[in-house]
XYZ file of C-alpha atoms in Angstrom:
108
model
C 17.434 -113.772 77.814
C 16.777 -115.220 74.376
C 19.606 -116.989 72.580
C 18.238 -115.807 69.234
C 18.346 -112.264 67.898
C 16.090 -110.760 65.240
C 16.851 -107.562 63.372
C 14.315 -105.542 65.424
C 16.200 -106.707 68.567
C 19.411 -105.096 67.309
C 20.670 -101.632 68.048
C 20.798 -99.548 64.843
C 23.083 -96.575 64.168
C 23.961 -94.517 61.110
C 27.728 -94.362 61.561
C 28.475 -92.354 58.382
C 26.167 -91.013 55.657
C 24.755 -94.033 53.819
C 26.245 -96.538 56.314
C 24.037 -98.256 58.896
C 25.131 -100.762 61.516
C 22.912 -103.282 63.332
C 24.517 -104.755 66.451
C 24.023 -107.337 69.158
C 26.377 -108.047 72.052
C 27.195 -110.996 74.233
C 29.300 -110.829 77.363
C 32.635 -110.058 75.685
C 32.102 -109.503 71.964
C 29.809 -107.672 69.576
C 28.504 -108.807 66.188
C 27.364 -106.242 63.652
C 25.734 -106.251 60.253
C 26.930 -103.227 58.275
C 24.944 -102.005 55.267
C 26.377 -99.473 52.805
C 24.490 -97.591 50.155
C 26.335 -97.513 46.790
C 29.540 -95.427 46.970
C 29.075 -94.704 50.708
C 32.278 -93.896 52.594
C 33.500 -94.836 56.058
C 35.979 -92.049 56.785
C 39.431 -92.870 58.231
C 39.157 -93.601 61.943
C 40.516 -95.844 64.665
C 39.263 -97.263 67.960
C 40.820 -99.371 70.701
C 38.658 -102.392 69.829
C 39.945 -105.323 67.795
C 37.775 -105.759 64.689
C 37.422 -108.648 62.247
C 34.945 -108.960 59.428
C 33.733 -110.592 56.237
C 32.172 -109.098 53.131
C 28.798 -110.702 52.378
C 27.567 -108.742 49.335
C 28.907 -106.120 46.942
C 32.413 -104.734 46.539
C 34.290 -102.817 49.238
C 37.611 -101.009 48.927
C 39.189 -101.134 52.369
C 42.273 -99.310 53.601
C 43.791 -100.657 56.809
C 47.023 -99.272 58.212
C 47.968 -97.822 54.821
C 47.244 -101.050 52.884
C 44.392 -100.856 50.357
C 42.540 -103.786 48.818
C 39.237 -104.177 46.979
C 37.312 -107.045 48.548
C 34.738 -109.414 47.082
C 32.107 -111.475 48.960
C 33.680 -114.083 51.222
C 36.898 -112.126 51.782
C 37.826 -111.092 55.321
C 39.814 -108.486 57.252
C 41.418 -108.111 60.662
C 42.145 -104.785 62.311
C 44.104 -104.527 65.551
C 42.952 -101.881 68.009
C 44.328 -98.407 67.276
C 44.957 -98.981 63.538
C 43.465 -96.357 61.202
C 41.058 -97.784 58.625
C 38.473 -96.623 56.075
C 36.211 -98.143 53.427
C 34.423 -97.159 50.221
C 31.489 -99.122 48.801
C 31.366 -99.962 45.123
C 28.517 -99.160 42.727
C 26.060 -101.571 44.384
C 24.840 -101.930 47.974
C 27.248 -103.652 50.358
C 26.622 -105.945 53.338
C 29.354 -106.991 55.732
C 29.712 -108.639 59.125
C 32.018 -107.181 61.778
C 32.986 -108.593 65.163
C 34.381 -106.315 67.872
C 36.230 -107.142 71.080
C 35.761 -105.746 73.582
C 32.178 -104.600 73.095
C 31.769 -101.121 71.602
C 29.575 -99.313 74.084
C 28.926 -96.556 71.493
C 27.161 -99.138 69.281
C 25.030 -100.780 72.016
């Protein structure tokens, strides 16, 4: 097993139109790079996994548990398992990091 991961090593999924996720997993957590096309939408959803993330590029309007905030690069979020959340990208491409625990088998 290599301790280093390149983008081609990652699993890639289109999770919503215009939203792609690149993931790698360790033993108990998963790291993902999420890329949004301008104005792409992650529809409201929930999952049992705890999720935390940070916006790297662009502007992202996030709604978590009924609270909405427009985030700028460097800002973070935390989502307990089972909480409904959604996101809308701004007018430019967006990049964000997400960490999931436990590992999301659907993103492996």
